[in-house]
Coordinates of C-alpha atoms in Angstrom, one line a residue:
M28 CA 49.0 -45.3 -7.9
R29 CA 47.4 -48.6 -8.8
I30 CA 49.5 -50.6 -11.2
R31 CA 47.4 -53.5 -12.7
L32 CA 48.4 -55.8 -15.5
L33 CA 45.9 -56.7 -18.3
L34 CA 45.6 -60.4 -18.0
L35 CA 44.0 -62.1 -21.0
G36 CA 43.3 -65.3 -19.1
A37 CA 40.3 -67.5 -19.3
S38 CA 38.2 -65.6 -16.8
L39 CA 38.9 -62.2 -18.5
L40 CA 38.2 -63.6 -22.0
S41 CA 35.0 -65.1 -20.7
A42 CA 34.0 -61.7 -19.2
V43 CA 34.7 -59.7 -22.4
T44 CA 33.3 -62.1 -25.0
G45 CA 30.3 -63.2 -23.0
C46 CA 31.3 -66.9 -23.0
G47 CA 31.1 -68.9 -19.9
S48 CA 28.4 -69.8 -17.3
E49 CA 26.1 -66.8 -17.7
P50 CA 22.6 -67.8 -18.6
P51 CA 21.3 -66.6 -22.0
K52 CA 19.1 -63.6 -22.1
P53 CA 15.4 -64.7 -21.9
E54 CA 12.9 -64.0 -24.6
P55 CA 11.5 -60.5 -24.4
S56 CA 8.5 -60.1 -22.1
S57 CA 5.3 -58.5 -23.3
A58 CA 6.6 -55.2 -22.1
E59 CA 9.8 -55.6 -24.2
S60 CA 8.2 -57.0 -27.3
T61 CA 5.9 -53.9 -27.7
S62 CA 8.9 -51.5 -27.5
T63 CA 8.7 -48.7 -30.0
A64 CA 12.2 -47.4 -29.5
S65 CA 13.0 -44.7 -32.1
T66 CA 16.0 -44.7 -34.4
Q67 CA 17.0 -41.2 -33.5
T68 CA 20.5 -40.6 -32.0
V69 CA 21.5 -38.9 -28.9
R70 CA 22.9 -35.4 -29.3
L71 CA 24.6 -33.6 -26.5
V72 CA 26.0 -30.1 -26.9
D73 CA 28.5 -28.4 -24.6
T74 CA 26.9 -25.1 -23.7
T75 CA 29.1 -24.2 -20.7
Q76 CA 30.3 -21.0 -22.2
I77 CA 26.8 -19.5 -22.7
S78 CA 25.4 -21.0 -19.5
G79 CA 27.0 -18.7 -16.9
I80 CA 28.7 -21.6 -15.1
R81 CA 32.3 -20.8 -14.5
T82 CA 33.4 -23.0 -11.7
V83 CA 36.8 -24.7 -11.8
H84 CA 37.2 -27.4 -9.2
R85 CA 40.1 -26.8 -6.8
N86 CA 41.6 -30.1 -5.7
G87 CA 44.6 -28.6 -3.9
A88 CA 47.0 -30.9 -5.8
S89 CA 50.5 -30.9 -4.3
D90 CA 53.8 -32.8 -4.5
E91 CA 52.7 -34.7 -1.4
R92 CA 50.1 -36.6 -3.4
Y93 CA 47.5 -36.6 -0.6
L94 CA 44.8 -39.2 -1.3
P95 CA 41.7 -36.8 -1.2
E96 CA 43.3 -34.6 -4.0
T97 CA 42.3 -36.9 -6.7
M98 CA 38.8 -38.1 -5.7
G99 CA 36.5 -35.0 -5.7
A100 CA 34.1 -33.6 -6.5
G101 CA 30.4 -34.0 -7.1
A102 CA 27.3 -31.9 -8.1
A103 CA 23.6 -31.6 -7.3
I104 CA 20.7 -30.4 -9.4
F105 CA 17.7 -29.3 -7.5
D106 CA 15.3 -26.3 -7.1
A107 CA 17.1 -24.4 -4.4
D108 CA 14.9 -21.3 -4.4
G109 CA 11.4 -22.8 -5.0
D110 CA 10.8 -21.0 -8.3
G111 CA 10.2 -24.3 -10.3
H112 CA 13.5 -24.0 -12.2
A113 CA 16.4 -26.4 -11.8
D114 CA 19.5 -25.0 -10.0
V115 CA 23.0 -26.3 -9.8
Y116 CA 25.3 -26.8 -6.8
L117 CA 28.9 -27.7 -7.5
V118 CA 30.9 -29.1 -4.6
G119 CA 34.1 -27.2 -3.8
G120 CA 37.5 -28.2 -2.4
L121 CA 40.6 -27.1 -0.4
A122 CA 44.2 -27.9 -0.1
V123 CA 44.8 -30.5 2.6
E124 CA 47.0 -28.0 4.4
E125 CA 44.0 -25.7 4.7
L126 CA 41.8 -28.1 6.7
G127 CA 40.4 -26.4 9.8
D128 CA 41.4 -22.9 8.6
P129 CA 38.2 -20.8 8.7
S130 CA 39.8 -18.2 6.4
A131 CA 40.5 -20.6 3.6
A132 CA 39.1 -19.6 0.3
G133 CA 37.5 -22.8 -0.9
H134 CA 33.8 -23.6 -1.0
G135 CA 31.0 -24.9 -3.2
T136 CA 29.2 -22.8 -5.8
L137 CA 25.4 -22.3 -6.1
Y138 CA 24.0 -21.4 -9.5
L139 CA 20.3 -20.3 -9.8
G140 CA 18.7 -21.3 -13.0
R141 CA 16.5 -19.0 -15.2
G142 CA 14.8 -22.0 -16.7
D143 CA 16.4 -21.4 -20.1
G144 CA 19.7 -23.1 -19.6
T145 CA 21.5 -20.0 -18.2
F146 CA 22.5 -19.4 -14.6
E147 CA 23.5 -16.8 -12.1
D148 CA 26.2 -17.3 -9.4
A149 CA 24.2 -16.9 -6.2
T150 CA 26.8 -18.2 -3.7
A151 CA 27.4 -14.9 -2.0
G152 CA 24.8 -14.5 0.8
S153 CA 23.5 -18.0 0.4
G154 CA 25.1 -19.4 3.6
L155 CA 27.1 -21.9 1.5
E156 CA 30.3 -19.9 1.6
G157 CA 32.1 -21.7 4.4
P158 CA 35.4 -23.4 3.5
H159 CA 35.2 -27.2 3.1
L160 CA 37.2 -29.9 1.4
G161 CA 34.0 -31.3 -0.1
M162 CA 33.4 -34.5 -1.9
G163 CA 29.7 -35.3 -2.5
A164 CA 26.2 -33.8 -2.4
A165 CA 22.7 -35.1 -1.7
V166 CA 19.3 -33.3 -1.6
G167 CA 16.1 -33.9 0.3
D168 CA 13.5 -32.3 2.5
V169 CA 14.7 -33.4 5.9
D170 CA 12.1 -31.3 7.9
N171 CA 9.1 -31.7 5.5
D172 CA 8.6 -28.0 5.2
G173 CA 8.3 -28.0 1.4
D174 CA 11.8 -27.0 0.3
L175 CA 14.9 -29.0 -0.4
D176 CA 17.8 -29.2 2.0
L177 CA 21.5 -29.9 1.0
L178 CA 24.0 -32.4 2.5
V179 CA 27.6 -31.9 1.5
T180 CA 30.1 -34.7 2.4
G181 CA 33.8 -34.3 2.6
V182 CA 37.1 -34.5 4.5
G183 CA 37.1 -33.2 8.0
G184 CA 33.3 -33.4 8.5
D185 CA 30.0 -33.4 6.6
R186 CA 27.7 -30.4 6.4
L187 CA 23.9 -30.3 6.5
Y188 CA 22.4 -27.1 5.1
E189 CA 18.8 -26.4 6.0
N190 CA 17.0 -24.5 3.2
Q191 CA 15.7 -21.1 4.6
S192 CA 14.2 -19.9 1.3
S193 CA 10.6 -18.7 1.4
G194 CA 9.1 -22.0 0.5
D195 CA 7.6 -23.3 -2.8
R196 CA 7.0 -20.5 -5.3
H197 CA 6.6 -22.7 -8.3
G198 CA 6.2 -20.6 -11.4
E199 CA 6.0 -17.3 -9.7
S200 CA 9.3 -15.8 -10.6
S201 CA 10.3 -14.0 -13.7
P202 CA 13.3 -15.4 -15.7
K203 CA 14.9 -12.0 -15.3
T204 CA 14.3 -11.6 -11.6
L205 CA 15.7 -14.5 -9.5
P206 CA 14.6 -15.1 -5.9
R207 CA 17.4 -15.7 -3.5
A208 CA 18.3 -19.0 -2.0
R209 CA 19.5 -19.0 1.6
F210 CA 20.8 -21.9 3.7
E211 CA 21.8 -22.4 7.3
D212 CA 24.5 -24.8 8.5
V213 CA 22.6 -27.0 11.0
T214 CA 25.2 -29.8 11.2
V215 CA 25.9 -29.5 14.9
R216 CA 22.3 -28.8 15.9
A217 CA 21.0 -31.7 13.9
G218 CA 23.5 -34.1 15.5
L219 CA 25.5 -35.0 12.4
S220 CA 28.9 -33.9 13.8
G221 CA 31.3 -35.7 16.1
S222 CA 32.4 -39.3 16.3
T223 CA 30.4 -42.4 15.3
A224 CA 28.3 -43.7 18.2
G225 CA 30.2 -46.2 20.3
S226 CA 33.5 -45.4 18.6
T227 CA 36.6 -43.4 19.6
E228 CA 37.5 -42.7 15.9
P229 CA 37.4 -39.0 15.3
Q230 CA 35.2 -37.7 12.5
D231 CA 38.1 -36.4 10.5
V232 CA 39.9 -39.7 10.2
G233 CA 39.1 -40.9 6.7
F234 CA 36.6 -39.0 4.6
S235 CA 33.1 -39.3 3.4
S236 CA 32.0 -39.9 -0.2
S237 CA 28.5 -40.4 -1.7
A238 CA 25.4 -40.0 0.4
V239 CA 21.7 -40.6 0.1
F240 CA 18.5 -39.5 1.7
F241 CA 15.9 -42.2 2.2
D242 CA 13.1 -43.2 4.6
A243 CA 14.6 -46.4 6.0
D244 CA 11.8 -47.1 8.5
L245 CA 8.9 -45.6 6.5
D246 CA 8.0 -43.2 9.3
G247 CA 7.6 -40.2 7.0
W248 CA 11.0 -38.6 7.8
L249 CA 14.1 -38.8 5.5
D250 CA 17.1 -40.6 7.1
I251 CA 20.7 -40.3 5.9
Y252 CA 23.3 -42.8 4.8
I253 CA 26.8 -41.4 4.3
G254 CA 29.4 -43.6 2.6
R255 CA 33.0 -43.3 3.8
Y256 CA 36.1 -44.2 1.8
V257 CA 39.1 -45.1 4.0
A258 CA 40.7 -44.2 7.3
W259 CA 42.9 -41.4 6.2
S260 CA 44.2 -38.2 7.8
P261 CA 47.1 -35.9 7.0
E262 CA 49.0 -37.5 9.9
T263 CA 48.4 -41.0 8.6
D264 CA 49.1 -40.3 4.9
L265 CA 51.5 -42.8 3.4
P266 CA 54.2 -41.9 0.8
C267 CA 53.8 -44.3 -2.1
R268 CA 56.6 -44.6 -4.6
P269 CA 56.1 -47.5 -7.1
D270 CA 59.5 -46.8 -8.8
G271 CA 61.3 -46.1 -5.5
T272 CA 61.7 -42.4 -6.4
H273 CA 58.6 -40.6 -7.7
R274 CA 55.7 -40.2 -5.3
S275 CA 52.2 -41.1 -6.6
Y276 CA 48.7 -41.5 -5.2
C277 CA 48.3 -44.5 -3.0
T278 CA 45.8 -47.2 -3.8
P279 CA 43.0 -47.7 -1.2
E280 CA 44.5 -51.0 -0.3
A281 CA 47.1 -49.0 1.7
Y282 CA 44.5 -47.7 4.2
P283 CA 42.0 -49.5 6.5
S284 CA 38.3 -49.8 5.7
V285 CA 35.7 -47.8 7.6
T286 CA 32.0 -48.1 8.1
G287 CA 29.5 -45.8 6.6
R288 CA 27.2 -43.7 8.9
F289 CA 23.5 -44.0 9.2
F290 CA 21.5 -41.1 10.8
R291 CA 17.9 -41.7 11.9
N292 CA 15.7 -38.7 11.5
L293 CA 13.9 -38.0 14.8
G294 CA 11.9 -35.1 13.5
G295 CA 12.2 -31.6 14.7
G296 CA 15.5 -31.2 12.9
R297 CA 17.3 -33.8 15.0
F298 CA 19.1 -37.0 14.0
E299 CA 20.7 -39.8 15.9
D300 CA 23.6 -42.1 14.8
A301 CA 21.9 -45.5 14.5
T302 CA 24.5 -47.2 12.3
A303 CA 25.1 -50.2 14.4
A304 CA 21.5 -50.4 15.6
V305 CA 20.1 -51.0 12.1
G306 CA 22.9 -53.3 10.9
L307 CA 24.8 -50.9 8.6
D308 CA 28.1 -51.1 10.5
L309 CA 30.0 -53.1 8.0
P310 CA 33.5 -51.7 7.1
G311 CA 34.1 -51.0 3.4
K312 CA 35.7 -48.5 1.1
T313 CA 32.7 -46.8 -0.3
L314 CA 32.6 -44.5 -3.3
G315 CA 29.0 -44.9 -4.7
V316 CA 25.7 -45.5 -3.0
A317 CA 22.3 -46.1 -4.5
V318 CA 18.7 -47.0 -3.4
I319 CA 16.9 -50.0 -4.8
D320 CA 13.6 -51.7 -4.0
L321 CA 14.5 -55.4 -4.4
H322 CA 11.1 -56.9 -3.7
D323 CA 8.7 -54.2 -4.8
D324 CA 7.6 -53.9 -1.2
L325 CA 8.5 -50.1 -0.9
W326 CA 11.1 -50.8 1.8
P327 CA 14.2 -49.1 0.5
D328 CA 17.3 -51.3 0.2
L329 CA 20.9 -49.9 -0.2
V330 CA 23.6 -50.9 -2.7
V331 CA 27.1 -49.8 -1.9
A332 CA 29.9 -49.7 -4.4
N333 CA 33.3 -50.3 -2.7
D334 CA 36.7 -49.7 -4.2
T335 CA 38.9 -52.8 -4.0
A336 CA 36.6 -54.3 -1.4
R337 CA 33.4 -56.4 -2.0
N338 CA 30.3 -54.5 -2.8
F339 CA 27.4 -54.5 -0.3
L340 CA 23.7 -55.0 -0.8
F341 CA 21.8 -54.1 2.4
E342 CA 18.4 -55.7 2.3
N343 CA 15.8 -53.7 4.3
R344 CA 14.0 -55.9 6.8
E345 CA 11.4 -53.4 8.0
G346 CA 13.9 -50.9 9.3
R347 CA 16.8 -53.2 10.0
F348 CA 19.3 -54.3 7.3
E349 CA 21.0 -57.5 6.4
E350 CA 24.0 -57.6 4.0
V351 CA 23.3 -60.1 1.2
G352 CA 25.6 -58.9 -1.6
L353 CA 27.6 -62.1 -1.8
E354 CA 24.6 -64.3 -1.8
L355 CA 22.9 -62.3 -4.5
G356 CA 25.9 -62.0 -6.8
I357 CA 27.0 -58.4 -6.8
A358 CA 29.8 -58.5 -4.2
L359 CA 32.7 -59.6 -6.5
G360 CA 33.7 -59.6 -10.2
Q361 CA 33.6 -62.7 -12.4
S362 CA 37.1 -63.7 -11.4
G363 CA 35.9 -64.0 -7.8
A364 CA 37.9 -60.9 -6.7
P365 CA 36.6 -57.4 -5.7
R366 CA 36.9 -54.7 -8.3
G367 CA 37.6 -51.0 -8.0
A368 CA 34.0 -49.9 -8.0
M369 CA 33.3 -46.1 -8.3
G370 CA 29.9 -44.8 -9.4
I371 CA 26.6 -46.7 -9.4
D372 CA 23.1 -46.3 -10.7
V373 CA 19.9 -48.4 -10.9
G374 CA 17.1 -48.7 -13.5
D375 CA 15.0 -51.1 -15.5
L376 CA 17.1 -51.5 -18.6
D377 CA 15.3 -54.4 -20.4
G378 CA 11.7 -53.6 -19.7
D379 CA 11.0 -56.5 -17.4
L380 CA 9.9 -54.2 -14.5
R381 CA 12.9 -55.4 -12.4
P382 CA 15.9 -53.2 -11.6
E383 CA 19.4 -53.6 -13.0
L384 CA 22.5 -52.3 -11.2
V385 CA 25.1 -50.5 -13.2
I386 CA 28.6 -50.1 -11.6
G387 CA 31.5 -48.2 -13.1
N388 CA 34.9 -49.8 -12.3
F389 CA 38.6 -49.1 -12.4
S390 CA 40.6 -49.2 -15.6
Q391 CA 41.2 -52.7 -17.0
E392 CA 38.0 -53.8 -15.1
M393 CA 35.0 -53.5 -17.3
S394 CA 31.9 -51.8 -15.9
A395 CA 29.1 -54.1 -14.7
I396 CA 25.4 -54.5 -15.5
Y397 CA 23.9 -56.8 -12.9
R398 CA 20.6 -58.2 -14.0
L399 CA 18.2 -59.6 -11.4
G400 CA 17.1 -63.1 -12.6
E401 CA 13.9 -65.0 -11.8
G402 CA 15.7 -66.8 -8.9
G403 CA 16.5 -63.5 -7.3
I404 CA 20.2 -63.7 -8.2
F405 CA 22.1 -60.9 -10.0
V406 CA 24.3 -61.9 -13.0
D407 CA 26.7 -59.5 -14.7
Q408 CA 25.4 -59.1 -18.3
A409 CA 27.8 -56.2 -19.4
A410 CA 29.5 -58.3 -22.1
R411 CA 26.3 -59.8 -23.4
W412 CA 24.5 -56.5 -23.5
G413 CA 27.2 -54.7 -25.5
I414 CA 29.2 -52.6 -23.1
G415 CA 32.0 -55.0 -22.1
L416 CA 34.9 -54.2 -24.5
D417 CA 34.3 -50.5 -24.6
T418 CA 34.4 -50.1 -20.8
L419 CA 37.3 -52.4 -20.2
M420 CA 40.2 -49.8 -20.5
P421 CA 38.8 -46.5 -19.2
L422 CA 38.3 -45.6 -15.5
A423 CA 34.6 -44.9 -14.8
F424 CA 33.5 -42.5 -12.1
G425 CA 30.2 -40.9 -12.9
V426 CA 27.5 -43.5 -14.1
K427 CA 24.1 -42.6 -15.2
V428 CA 21.0 -44.6 -16.2
L429 CA 18.6 -42.3 -18.1
D430 CA 16.5 -41.9 -21.2
L431 CA 18.5 -39.4 -23.2
D432 CA 16.5 -39.7 -26.4
L433 CA 13.1 -40.0 -24.8
D434 CA 12.2 -43.2 -26.7
G435 CA 11.0 -45.0 -23.5
S436 CA 14.2 -47.1 -23.0
L437 CA 17.0 -46.2 -20.5
D438 CA 20.4 -45.4 -22.0
L439 CA 23.8 -45.4 -20.2
F440 CA 26.4 -42.6 -19.7
F441 CA 29.8 -43.3 -18.3
L442 CA 32.1 -40.5 -17.3
H443 CA 35.8 -41.3 -17.2
G444 CA 39.1 -40.0 -15.9
H445 CA 42.2 -41.4 -14.3
I446 CA 43.4 -40.7 -10.7
E447 CA 47.1 -40.3 -11.6
P448 CA 48.2 -37.3 -13.7
D449 CA 51.3 -39.2 -14.8
I450 CA 49.6 -42.5 -15.6
E451 CA 51.1 -42.5 -19.2
R452 CA 54.6 -42.8 -17.6
W453 CA 53.6 -46.2 -16.1
Q454 CA 50.9 -47.4 -18.5
P455 CA 51.3 -46.0 -22.1
L456 CA 47.8 -47.2 -23.0
Q457 CA 46.2 -45.0 -20.3
Q458 CA 45.5 -41.2 -20.2
Y459 CA 44.6 -38.9 -17.3
A460 CA 41.8 -37.2 -19.3
Q461 CA 39.5 -39.7 -21.0
P462 CA 36.4 -39.4 -23.2
A463 CA 33.0 -40.2 -21.9
L464 CA 30.9 -43.1 -23.4
I465 CA 27.2 -43.2 -24.2
F466 CA 25.4 -46.5 -24.9
R467 CA 22.1 -46.2 -26.5
N468 CA 19.4 -48.8 -25.6
R469 CA 18.1 -50.7 -28.6
G470 CA 14.8 -51.1 -26.8
D471 CA 15.4 -54.6 -25.5
G472 CA 18.1 -54.0 -22.9
T473 CA 21.0 -54.4 -25.3
F474 CA 23.2 -51.4 -26.1
E475 CA 25.2 -49.9 -29.0
P476 CA 27.9 -47.3 -28.4
Q477 CA 26.9 -43.8 -29.6
K478 CA 29.7 -42.5 -31.8
E479 CA 28.3 -39.2 -33.0
G480 CA 26.5 -36.3 -31.2
V481 CA 28.7 -36.7 -28.1
P482 CA 31.4 -34.2 -27.1
A483 CA 34.8 -35.8 -28.0
D484 CA 36.9 -33.8 -25.5
P485 CA 38.6 -36.0 -22.9
W486 CA 37.8 -35.0 -19.3
V487 CA 39.2 -35.9 -15.9
G488 CA 35.6 -36.8 -15.1
R489 CA 34.2 -37.3 -11.6
G490 CA 30.7 -36.2 -10.7
L491 CA 27.7 -36.6 -13.0
A492 CA 24.2 -35.3 -12.4
S493 CA 21.1 -35.0 -14.6
G494 CA 18.1 -32.7 -14.8
D495 CA 16.0 -30.5 -17.1
L496 CA 18.2 -27.4 -17.0
D497 CA 16.6 -25.5 -19.9
G498 CA 12.9 -26.4 -19.5
D499 CA 12.4 -28.3 -22.7
G500 CA 11.5 -31.6 -21.0
D501 CA 14.6 -33.7 -21.7
L502 CA 17.5 -34.5 -19.4
D503 CA 20.7 -32.3 -19.5
L504 CA 23.9 -33.2 -17.7
I505 CA 26.3 -31.5 -15.4
V506 CA 29.9 -33.0 -15.6
T507 CA 32.5 -32.2 -13.0
Q508 CA 36.2 -32.6 -13.4
N509 CA 38.9 -33.1 -10.8
G510 CA 40.9 -29.9 -10.8
G511 CA 39.1 -28.7 -14.0
P512 CA 36.1 -26.7 -15.1
A513 CA 32.5 -28.1 -14.8
R514 CA 30.6 -28.7 -18.0
L515 CA 27.0 -28.3 -18.9
L516 CA 25.9 -30.7 -21.7
R517 CA 22.6 -29.6 -23.2
N518 CA 20.5 -32.4 -24.5
D519 CA 19.3 -31.7 -28.1
S520 CA 18.2 -35.2 -28.9
G521 CA 14.5 -34.2 -29.2
G522 CA 11.5 -36.3 -28.2
R523 CA 8.5 -36.0 -26.0
S524 CA 8.5 -36.6 -22.2
L525 CA 6.2 -36.9 -19.2
R526 CA 7.8 -35.3 -16.1
L527 CA 6.4 -36.0 -12.7
R528 CA 7.3 -33.9 -9.6
L529 CA 6.0 -35.8 -6.6
E530 CA 4.9 -34.4 -3.3
G531 CA 4.3 -36.7 -0.4
T532 CA 1.7 -35.9 2.4
N533 CA 1.6 -39.1 4.4
G534 CA 5.3 -39.9 3.9
N535 CA 8.4 -37.8 3.2
R536 CA 7.5 -34.6 1.4
T537 CA 10.1 -35.2 -1.4
G538 CA 8.4 -38.4 -2.4
Y539 CA 11.6 -40.5 -2.2
G540 CA 10.8 -44.2 -2.4
A541 CA 7.7 -43.8 -4.5
R542 CA 7.4 -46.2 -7.4
V543 CA 5.7 -45.0 -10.6
D544 CA 4.5 -47.0 -13.5
V545 CA 3.6 -45.2 -16.8
E546 CA 1.7 -47.1 -19.5
V547 CA 2.1 -45.9 -23.1
D548 CA 0.5 -47.9 -25.9
G549 CA 0.6 -51.2 -24.0
R550 CA 4.1 -50.8 -22.7
T551 CA 5.0 -50.0 -19.0
Q552 CA 7.9 -48.0 -17.8
R553 CA 8.8 -48.2 -14.1
R554 CA 10.9 -45.7 -12.1
L555 CA 11.8 -45.4 -8.5
L556 CA 12.3 -41.8 -7.2
T557 CA 15.5 -41.9 -5.2
S558 CA 18.3 -39.7 -3.8
G559 CA 22.0 -40.1 -4.6
R560 CA 23.1 -42.2 -7.6
S561 CA 26.1 -41.9 -9.9
Y562 CA 29.3 -40.7 -8.1
L563 CA 29.2 -38.0 -5.4
S564 CA 26.2 -36.4 -7.1
A565 CA 22.4 -35.9 -6.9
D566 CA 19.9 -35.7 -9.8
E567 CA 17.0 -33.3 -9.9
P568 CA 14.3 -35.1 -7.9
V569 CA 11.8 -35.3 -10.8
L570 CA 10.9 -38.5 -12.7
T571 CA 11.3 -38.2 -16.5
F572 CA 9.5 -40.7 -18.8
G573 CA 10.2 -40.8 -22.6
L574 CA 7.0 -41.0 -24.6
G575 CA 8.5 -41.4 -28.1
D576 CA 6.0 -40.2 -30.7
H577 CA 3.1 -40.3 -28.3
E578 CA 1.3 -37.1 -27.0
T579 CA -0.1 -38.7 -23.8
A580 CA 0.6 -41.5 -21.3
D581 CA -2.4 -43.8 -21.0
R582 CA -2.2 -44.4 -17.3
V583 CA 0.1 -43.4 -14.4
T584 CA 0.1 -45.4 -11.2
V585 CA 2.0 -44.0 -8.1
H586 CA 2.8 -46.4 -5.3
W587 CA 3.6 -44.0 -2.4
P588 CA 5.9 -45.1 0.5
S589 CA 3.0 -44.8 2.8
G590 CA 1.3 -47.7 0.9
R591 CA -1.3 -45.6 -0.8
I592 CA -1.8 -46.2 -4.5
Q593 CA -2.8 -43.4 -6.8
E594 CA -4.0 -43.9 -10.4
L595 CA -4.0 -41.0 -12.9
G596 CA -4.4 -40.6 -16.6
P597 CA -4.4 -40.0 -19.4
L598 CA -1.6 -37.4 -18.8
A599 CA -0.4 -35.2 -21.6
V600 CA 3.2 -34.4 -22.5
G601 CA 4.8 -32.0 -20.1
E602 CA 5.5 -31.6 -16.4
H603 CA 2.9 -32.5 -13.8
R604 CA 2.9 -32.1 -10.0
I605 CA 1.5 -35.2 -8.3
R606 CA 0.4 -34.7 -4.7
E607 CA -0.3 -37.8 -2.6
P608 CA -3.9 -37.9 -1.5
E609 CA -4.2 -37.1 2.2

């Protein structure tokens, strides 16, 4: 267990109050000044009981306090069966003692959606029933065949499941008659098993965390980056007893750092480990991974959130990467020391068409909002933008940047939960289960905490994924808990949206890496379609733009990873399929 003192020294007071050397927030740009953010509030309703989702995460908790017991698990929202409705995959778990046991009864759960916010458990016969001590999930079309494949990370190896469903049947199924989703474990055939190239370290030493699909070299095939936490195995597990008697979960400082793994897609269902070849072989303690386009050049860059180690920003130099996190200001906290970074997300929070980075940190380390300034340097604006004090004490895992009330400005959702069930014994101001926090964007990039319309129940929160689960155009949420039941939060905030489902033809079929600008009444919203985000989780790969009171978007511009630019519009409220011109 991590025991950290709350030091109210000069550096911490500066961070919380916003005093110090941070530059002032600039005057609003033309995009910001024309904001028409509504005054409505966010309203989320827990509809788990009527949804059909019944999964309770199994963490295998034991008196041994094995490190993986407290870290999982994630979730993915995607159309698994090609019927046009969002489905949900919840990552499962095992007891550490069951690792390698093919008869163990622990696996993930696949729920097929009816399009109205209700689901059917379709795990049996799906090919996803194999036992696995899972952690994270990512989705993408790795073979460009028109359906979405599933990657599940975990302890003892990662799993790549190729989607064997009958392709894209968008809109053809009845809500009462669900098609079946079937997957095949192709991990070995694809080349994702075994040791890291050039290393004698076995795959099951340490464990994987968050992962992303992205086209690193823009060759039209989705590559894979898998973050890894620490070098851990049952044989190397350390007994940590902070009081000399009671065993607790060790801090990651007790274990060596490990490198993430990068797999280059060769086509034909094959991958090669190219981690060192592309410059991504830098050891860290990764929990969150996100894709960002730093220079608007369509070459995808990677941001890696590390727990008690410096964060990484891997800048893409046409297929090779250079780590620039320290130079660009995201590696360390304001005190100059690394923080306990967990989840991560990316989005344009202040309407200046440049991405901000949001990172959830350990308790007594406030979450961060890194704003990219004119000089290309990130500065943490969390305190100045209104989230500093509220995020100081809780422990943030899932982090989400999304427009909950569809007013055109991106809001923030932080999912909390401690790692130590007995934390109140050591720190009376901390709790194991903690309430989530929502910060509503005022329309200029500053935030106010949302006090009403949010479930008040405390959770041992971990994974957090968003998607339109009931077909009404807004973004609902799946919350996972360590050792507890998953929750479905239906979004009843109202508002109008434009939803874009992209299909690449000259690049990757999923459209990952495409940049989309939507203009509404003189204001531009910019989104990048990416995999990953949050903590151990994957959002529905559909872009959602809030239109406020407007019925149409005046213009939509899609910058495809292939370099093609497609202009559309006006487009009316609703979901549209955008296919890249061949």
